[in-house]
């Protein structure tokens, strides 16, 4: 699906430091970690990951990896937090996190173009034993070229999907991927579909590893039963239609009301469609609670308050909300346009995956709410998927991938 075009915004970030050296880039450093390896000792240098930004879930994974394997992991990001995010970021405690000075062109909530020339100088200072890039902006291209020129082992990381791949409609994106992906010693994909995407760009499947995305918080030890959940249905995410289907969600609730089923709803998140959604549900007489944006630490209680999680995605390369709902024992009705619906909901019988058809969703939602036994089977998917959802599993998969390159 092609992104909606928005006016570009240019952000200058710590550019004076890059020009004059007057102050260092913002960073969170591990106490006692020496980022300067001994001269000529590339094998003892850190593993460097170059990413657009860190997220709460990647922070949790990298921190656990560093603790579990005692490895020197250094993450260089182009910005601290992407503009569409409102996360309160935890401090990196066991790996090194550094924000590079540079430029950011904001195109849309899905597209940011980063230009951080300081990446070359920083990599030369760090002398990494491996470099992995997590996107294909000019900054990542510079990091890849540094790796090629210096003979440093190189890898790529992606949470992309075949259907959402920008290379499908942009020749620039396509050329960048064809230039770098086949030369990677290892590819790290967030899903099986991500590995297929890497394979389509020329990386043999045996050179890729699936490292599942993890929730930013651990699985609760216990979850409420059907009768203890006050809300019938939950929507969690950006309240907009183009990707998240918030308007479709309202259509389903209104259709259920018209069929004689008044369902209580909880909506966690914010976005441009919120005023319209509030007005439509109120006018239809549907009780709805709006939380606004919710920080990750508060999400478990929200998922556990609802009997069903509705995920009418119109396009998500993954869709972490499905992981989060499953961890809380909340059955999911999801669309096939999110990879997590296909690879988690379908595989572990965590609910239903349905085309975006209002009558089908209405019937599935009402049917699930009137069948506690069926609800219980879907709720227990968290047990069936416990290994797949666990932090330990993703840490070991990441270790397997990094062992191939470093």
Coordinates of C-alpha atoms in Angstrom, one line a residue:
X1 CA 0.0 0.0 0.0
X2 CA 1.4 3.4 -1.0
X3 CA 2.0 5.9 1.8
X4 CA -0.1 9.0 1.8
X5 CA 2.2 11.9 0.7
X6 CA 2.6 14.7 3.3
X7 CA 4.6 17.9 3.2
X8 CA 8.2 17.2 4.0
X9 CA 9.6 18.6 7.3
X10 CA 13.4 19.0 7.8
X11 CA 14.8 18.6 11.2
X12 CA 18.4 19.6 12.0
X13 CA 19.7 17.6 14.9
X14 CA 22.9 18.5 16.8
X15 CA 24.3 19.8 13.5
X16 CA 26.6 22.2 15.3
X17 CA 28.4 19.3 17.0
X18 CA 29.1 17.7 13.7
X19 CA 30.5 20.9 12.3
X20 CA 32.4 22.3 15.3
X21 CA 32.7 19.5 17.9
X22 CA 31.2 21.9 20.5
X23 CA 29.2 19.1 22.2
X24 CA 28.8 15.4 21.8
X25 CA 25.8 13.6 20.4
X26 CA 23.2 12.5 23.0
X27 CA 23.8 9.0 24.2
X28 CA 23.1 6.5 26.9
X29 CA 26.2 4.6 27.8
X30 CA 26.8 1.4 29.7
X31 CA 28.8 2.2 32.9
X32 CA 32.4 1.2 32.3
X33 CA 31.9 0.3 28.7
X34 CA 34.9 1.3 26.6
X35 CA 33.7 2.1 23.1
X36 CA 37.3 2.4 21.8
X37 CA 38.7 -1.1 21.1
X38 CA 42.5 -1.6 21.1
X39 CA 44.2 -0.6 17.8
X40 CA 44.2 -3.4 15.3
X41 CA 41.9 -5.5 17.4
X42 CA 38.8 -5.5 15.2
X43 CA 37.8 -8.9 16.5
X44 CA 37.3 -7.3 19.9
X45 CA 35.3 -4.4 18.6
X46 CA 31.5 -4.1 19.2
X47 CA 28.7 -5.3 17.1
X48 CA 27.1 -2.1 15.7
X49 CA 23.5 -1.8 14.7
X50 CA 22.5 1.3 12.7
X51 CA 18.8 2.1 13.1
X52 CA 16.4 4.9 12.5
X53 CA 15.4 5.0 16.1
X54 CA 15.1 2.7 19.1
X55 CA 11.7 1.5 20.3
X56 CA 10.7 0.1 23.7
X57 CA 10.6 -3.4 22.3
X58 CA 14.0 -3.3 20.6
X59 CA 15.4 -1.7 23.8
X60 CA 14.2 -4.7 25.8
X61 CA 15.6 -7.2 23.3
X62 CA 19.0 -5.6 23.0
X63 CA 19.3 -5.1 26.7
X64 CA 18.5 -8.8 27.4
X65 CA 20.9 -9.9 24.6
X66 CA 23.8 -8.0 26.2
X67 CA 23.0 -9.4 29.6
X68 CA 22.6 -13.0 28.5
X69 CA 25.6 -13.2 26.2
X70 CA 27.9 -10.5 27.7
X71 CA 28.5 -9.1 24.2
X72 CA 29.4 -5.5 23.3
X73 CA 26.4 -4.2 21.4
X74 CA 26.5 -0.6 20.2
X75 CA 23.3 0.9 18.6
X76 CA 23.7 4.1 16.5
X77 CA 20.3 5.8 15.8
X78 CA 19.4 8.6 13.5
X79 CA 17.0 10.2 15.9
X80 CA 16.0 9.5 19.6
X81 CA 12.3 9.1 19.0
X82 CA 10.5 9.2 15.6
X83 CA 8.0 12.2 15.4
X84 CA 4.8 10.1 15.3
X85 CA 5.8 8.3 18.6
X86 CA 5.0 9.4 22.1
X87 CA 7.0 6.7 23.9
X88 CA 8.7 7.4 27.2
X89 CA 11.9 5.6 26.4
X90 CA 13.8 3.6 29.0
X91 CA 17.5 4.2 29.4
X92 CA 19.8 1.5 27.8
X93 CA 21.5 -0.1 30.7
X94 CA 23.5 -3.0 29.3
X95 CA 24.2 -2.0 25.7
X96 CA 25.4 1.3 24.3
X97 CA 22.9 3.7 22.6
X98 CA 24.0 6.8 20.8
X99 CA 22.0 9.3 18.7
X100 CA 23.9 10.7 15.7
X101 CA 23.9 14.3 14.7
X102 CA 22.3 14.9 11.3
X103 CA 19.2 15.6 9.3
X104 CA 15.8 14.1 9.1
X105 CA 13.2 14.5 6.3
X106 CA 9.8 13.5 7.6
X107 CA 7.6 12.3 4.8
X108 CA 4.8 10.4 6.6
X109 CA 4.3 8.3 9.7
X110 CA 5.9 5.4 7.8
X111 CA 8.6 7.3 5.9
X112 CA 11.5 9.2 7.4
X113 CA 14.7 9.9 5.4
X114 CA 17.8 10.2 7.5
X115 CA 21.1 11.8 6.5
X116 CA 23.7 11.4 9.2
X117 CA 27.2 11.9 7.6
X118 CA 28.8 11.4 11.1
X119 CA 28.1 7.7 10.8
X120 CA 31.3 7.2 8.9
X121 CA 33.5 8.9 11.4
X122 CA 31.8 7.1 14.3
X123 CA 32.2 3.7 12.7
X124 CA 35.9 4.5 12.0
X125 CA 36.3 5.3 15.7
X126 CA 34.5 2.2 16.9
X127 CA 36.2 -0.2 14.5
X128 CA 33.3 -2.7 14.8
X129 CA 33.7 -6.4 14.2
X130 CA 30.3 -6.3 12.4
X131 CA 27.8 -3.8 11.1
X132 CA 24.1 -4.3 10.6
X133 CA 21.7 -1.8 9.1
X134 CA 18.0 -1.7 10.0
X135 CA 16.7 0.5 7.1
X136 CA 17.8 1.9 3.8
X137 CA 18.1 5.7 4.3
X138 CA 21.3 7.5 3.1
X139 CA 22.7 7.0 6.6
X140 CA 22.4 3.2 6.4
X141 CA 23.9 3.3 2.9
X142 CA 26.9 5.1 4.2
X143 CA 27.3 2.5 7.0
X144 CA 27.1 -0.3 4.4
X145 CA 29.7 1.4 2.2
X146 CA 32.0 1.7 5.2
X147 CA 31.6 -2.0 5.9
X148 CA 32.4 -2.9 2.3
X149 CA 35.4 -0.5 2.1
X150 CA 36.8 -1.7 5.5
X151 CA 36.1 -5.4 5.0
X152 CA 33.8 -5.4 8.0
X153 CA 31.2 -8.2 8.0
X154 CA 27.8 -6.7 7.0
X155 CA 24.2 -7.7 7.7
X156 CA 20.7 -6.3 7.3
X157 CA 17.7 -6.3 9.6
X158 CA 14.1 -5.8 8.6
X159 CA 10.6 -6.0 10.0
X160 CA 9.2 -5.4 6.5
X161 CA 6.7 -7.5 4.6
X162 CA 6.2 -8.5 1.0
X163 CA 2.9 -6.6 0.6
X164 CA 4.1 -3.4 2.4
X165 CA 7.5 -3.3 0.8
X166 CA 8.2 0.2 -0.6
X167 CA 10.4 -1.4 -3.2
X168 CA 7.2 -2.6 -4.9
X169 CA 6.4 0.9 -6.1
X170 CA 9.6 3.0 -5.7
X171 CA 12.5 2.4 -8.0
X172 CA 14.9 4.2 -5.5
X173 CA 13.9 1.8 -2.7
X174 CA 14.2 -1.1 -5.0
X175 CA 17.7 -0.2 -6.2
X176 CA 18.9 0.4 -2.6
X177 CA 17.7 -3.0 -1.5
X178 CA 19.1 -4.8 -4.5
X179 CA 22.4 -3.1 -4.0
X180 CA 22.9 -4.1 -0.3
X181 CA 20.8 -7.1 0.6
X182 CA 22.5 -9.7 -1.6
X183 CA 25.9 -8.7 -0.1
X184 CA 24.8 -9.3 3.5
X185 CA 26.4 -12.1 5.4
X186 CA 23.2 -12.5 7.4
X187 CA 19.7 -11.1 7.2
X188 CA 17.6 -10.7 10.3
X189 CA 13.8 -10.8 9.7
X190 CA 11.1 -10.1 12.2
X191 CA 8.8 -12.7 10.6
X192 CA 8.8 -15.5 8.1
X193 CA 7.4 -13.1 5.6
X194 CA 10.4 -10.8 6.3
X195 CA 12.7 -13.6 5.3
X196 CA 10.7 -14.1 2.1
X197 CA 11.2 -10.4 1.4
X198 CA 14.9 -10.7 1.9
X199 CA 15.0 -13.7 -0.4
X200 CA 13.1 -11.8 -3.1
X201 CA 15.9 -9.3 -3.1
X202 CA 18.6 -11.9 -3.6
X203 CA 19.6 -13.1 -0.1
X204 CA 19.5 -16.9 0.0
X205 CA 17.0 -18.1 2.7
X206 CA 19.7 -20.1 4.5
X207 CA 21.5 -16.8 5.2
X208 CA 18.5 -15.3 7.1
X209 CA 17.3 -15.8 10.6
X210 CA 13.8 -15.0 12.0
X211 CA 14.1 -13.0 15.2
X212 CA 10.6 -12.4 16.5
X213 CA 9.6 -8.9 17.7
X214 CA 9.0 -9.0 21.5
X215 CA 6.6 -7.0 23.6
X216 CA 8.1 -4.2 25.6
X217 CA 6.8 -5.9 28.8
X218 CA 6.8 -9.5 30.0
X219 CA 3.8 -11.9 29.8
X220 CA 1.6 -11.5 32.9
X221 CA 1.6 -14.6 35.1
X222 CA -2.2 -14.7 35.3
X223 CA -5.0 -13.0 33.3
X224 CA -8.7 -12.4 34.1
X225 CA -11.3 -14.8 32.9
X226 CA -14.2 -14.0 30.6
X227 CA -16.6 -12.7 33.2
X228 CA -14.0 -10.5 34.9
X229 CA -13.4 -8.3 31.8
X230 CA -15.6 -5.2 31.9
X231 CA -15.3 -4.2 28.2
X232 CA -16.6 -6.3 25.3
X233 CA -14.1 -5.1 22.6
X234 CA -10.8 -3.2 22.5
X235 CA -9.2 -1.1 19.8
X236 CA -5.6 -0.2 20.4
X237 CA -3.5 2.0 18.1
X238 CA -3.5 5.1 16.0
X239 CA -7.1 6.3 15.6
X240 CA -7.0 6.7 11.8
X241 CA -8.5 4.8 8.8
X242 CA -5.8 4.5 6.2
X243 CA -3.7 1.9 8.0
X244 CA -5.5 1.1 11.3
X245 CA -9.1 0.9 10.2
X246 CA -10.6 2.9 13.0
X247 CA -13.6 3.9 10.9
X248 CA -14.2 0.2 10.0
X249 CA -14.1 -0.6 13.8
X250 CA -16.9 1.9 14.4
X251 CA -18.9 0.5 11.4
X252 CA -18.7 -3.0 13.0
X253 CA -19.9 -1.8 16.4
X254 CA -22.8 0.2 14.8
X255 CA -23.8 -2.8 12.7
X256 CA -23.9 -4.9 15.9
X257 CA -26.0 -2.3 17.6
X258 CA -28.4 -2.4 14.6
X259 CA -28.7 -6.1 15.0
X260 CA -29.7 -5.8 18.6
X261 CA -26.2 -6.2 20.3
X262 CA -25.0 -3.2 22.2
X263 CA -21.3 -3.8 22.8
X264 CA -19.1 -1.8 25.2
X265 CA -15.8 -0.6 23.7
X266 CA -12.5 0.6 24.9
X267 CA -10.3 2.7 22.6
X268 CA -6.6 3.1 23.6
X269 CA -4.7 5.5 21.4
X270 CA -5.0 8.8 19.7
X271 CA -5.2 10.2 16.2
X272 CA -7.0 12.4 13.7
X273 CA -10.2 10.3 13.6
X274 CA -10.8 10.4 17.4
X275 CA -13.3 13.2 17.4
X276 CA -15.3 11.6 14.6
X277 CA -15.2 8.2 16.3
X278 CA -16.3 9.7 19.6
X279 CA -19.3 11.4 17.9
X280 CA -20.3 8.4 15.9
X281 CA -20.3 5.9 18.8
X282 CA -22.1 8.4 21.1
X283 CA -24.8 9.1 18.4
X284 CA -25.3 5.3 18.0
X285 CA -25.7 4.8 21.8
X286 CA -22.6 2.7 22.1
X287 CA -20.8 3.0 25.5
X288 CA -17.1 3.8 24.7
X289 CA -14.2 4.7 26.9
X290 CA -11.3 6.6 25.2
X291 CA -7.9 6.4 27.0
X292 CA -5.8 8.5 24.7
X293 CA -2.2 7.5 24.1
X294 CA -1.0 4.8 26.6
X295 CA 2.6 4.2 27.6
X296 CA 3.8 0.6 27.2
X297 CA 3.9 -0.1 30.9
X298 CA 0.2 0.6 31.2
X299 CA -0.9 -1.6 28.3
X300 CA -1.2 -5.0 30.1
X301 CA -4.1 -3.8 32.2
X302 CA -5.9 -2.3 29.2
X303 CA -5.6 -5.5 27.1
X304 CA -6.8 -7.6 30.1
X305 CA -9.9 -5.4 30.6
X306 CA -11.4 -6.5 27.3
X307 CA -13.0 -9.7 26.1
X308 CA -11.9 -9.3 22.5
X309 CA -9.2 -7.3 20.7
X310 CA -10.2 -6.0 17.3
X311 CA -7.4 -5.4 14.8
X312 CA -8.9 -4.2 11.5
X313 CA -5.5 -3.3 10.0
X314 CA -5.4 -2.2 6.4
X315 CA -1.6 -2.7 6.2
X316 CA 1.0 -3.5 8.9
X317 CA 4.4 -5.1 8.2
X318 CA 3.9 -6.9 11.5
X319 CA 1.4 -5.5 14.1
X320 CA 2.9 -5.8 17.7
X321 CA -0.6 -5.3 19.2
X322 CA -1.4 -8.9 18.4
X323 CA 1.6 -10.1 20.5
X324 CA 0.4 -7.8 23.3
X325 CA -3.2 -9.1 23.2
X326 CA -2.2 -12.7 23.1
X327 CA 0.1 -12.2 26.1
X328 CA -2.9 -11.0 28.1
X329 CA -5.1 -13.9 27.0
X330 CA -7.3 -11.6 24.8
X331 CA -8.7 -13.3 21.7
X332 CA -8.1 -11.4 18.5
X333 CA -10.2 -10.7 15.4
X334 CA -7.7 -9.5 12.9
X335 CA -7.4 -8.7 9.2
X336 CA -5.1 -10.6 6.8
X337 CA -3.3 -7.3 6.0
X338 CA -1.1 -7.6 9.1
X339 CA 1.5 -10.3 9.2
X340 CA 1.0 -10.9 12.9
X341 CA -2.6 -11.9 12.2
X342 CA -1.4 -14.5 9.7
X343 CA 1.7 -15.8 11.7
X344 CA 0.3 -15.6 15.2
X345 CA -3.5 -15.6 15.3
X346 CA -3.8 -18.2 12.6
X347 CA -0.9 -20.4 13.7
X348 CA -1.8 -20.6 17.4
X349 CA -5.6 -20.4 17.2
X350 CA -5.7 -17.1 19.0
X351 CA -8.9 -15.9 17.3
X352 CA -10.1 -15.3 13.8
X353 CA -8.5 -13.8 10.7
X354 CA -11.2 -12.2 8.5
X355 CA -11.4 -10.1 5.4
X356 CA -12.5 -6.5 6.1
X357 CA -16.2 -7.1 5.7
X358 CA -18.5 -5.5 8.2
X359 CA -21.1 -8.3 8.5
X360 CA -18.4 -10.9 8.9
X361 CA -16.7 -9.0 11.7
X362 CA -20.0 -8.2 13.4
X363 CA -21.0 -11.9 13.4
X364 CA -17.6 -13.1 14.5
X365 CA -17.5 -10.6 17.4
X366 CA -21.0 -11.3 18.6
X367 CA -20.5 -15.0 18.2
X368 CA -17.3 -14.9 20.3
X369 CA -18.9 -12.8 23.0
X370 CA -21.8 -15.3 23.3
X371 CA -19.6 -18.4 23.5
X372 CA -17.4 -18.4 26.7
X373 CA -16.1 -21.9 25.9
X374 CA -14.8 -20.9 22.5
X375 CA -13.4 -17.7 24.0
X376 CA -11.5 -19.8 26.5
X377 CA -9.9 -21.8 23.7
X378 CA -8.7 -18.7 22.0
X379 CA -7.6 -17.1 25.2
X380 CA -5.3 -20.1 26.0
X381 CA -3.3 -19.4 22.8
X382 CA -0.9 -17.5 25.1
X383 CA 0.1 -20.9 26.5
X384 CA 0.4 -22.5 23.1
X385 CA 2.5 -19.5 21.9
X386 CA 4.5 -19.0 25.1
X387 CA 7.9 -19.9 23.6
X388 CA 7.3 -17.9 20.4
X389 CA 6.3 -14.8 22.4
X390 CA 9.1 -15.1 24.9
X391 CA 12.0 -12.7 25.3
X392 CA 14.4 -15.6 25.8
X393 CA 13.4 -17.1 22.4
X394 CA 14.1 -13.9 20.6
X395 CA 17.4 -13.4 22.4
X396 CA 18.6 -16.8 21.3
X397 CA 17.5 -16.2 17.7
X398 CA 19.3 -12.9 17.7
X399 CA 22.4 -14.6 19.1
X400 CA 22.2 -17.2 16.3
X401 CA 22.1 -14.4 13.7
X402 CA 24.9 -12.4 15.2
X403 CA 27.1 -15.4 15.6
X404 CA 27.0 -15.9 11.8
X405 CA 28.5 -12.4 11.3
X406 CA 30.8 -11.7 14.2

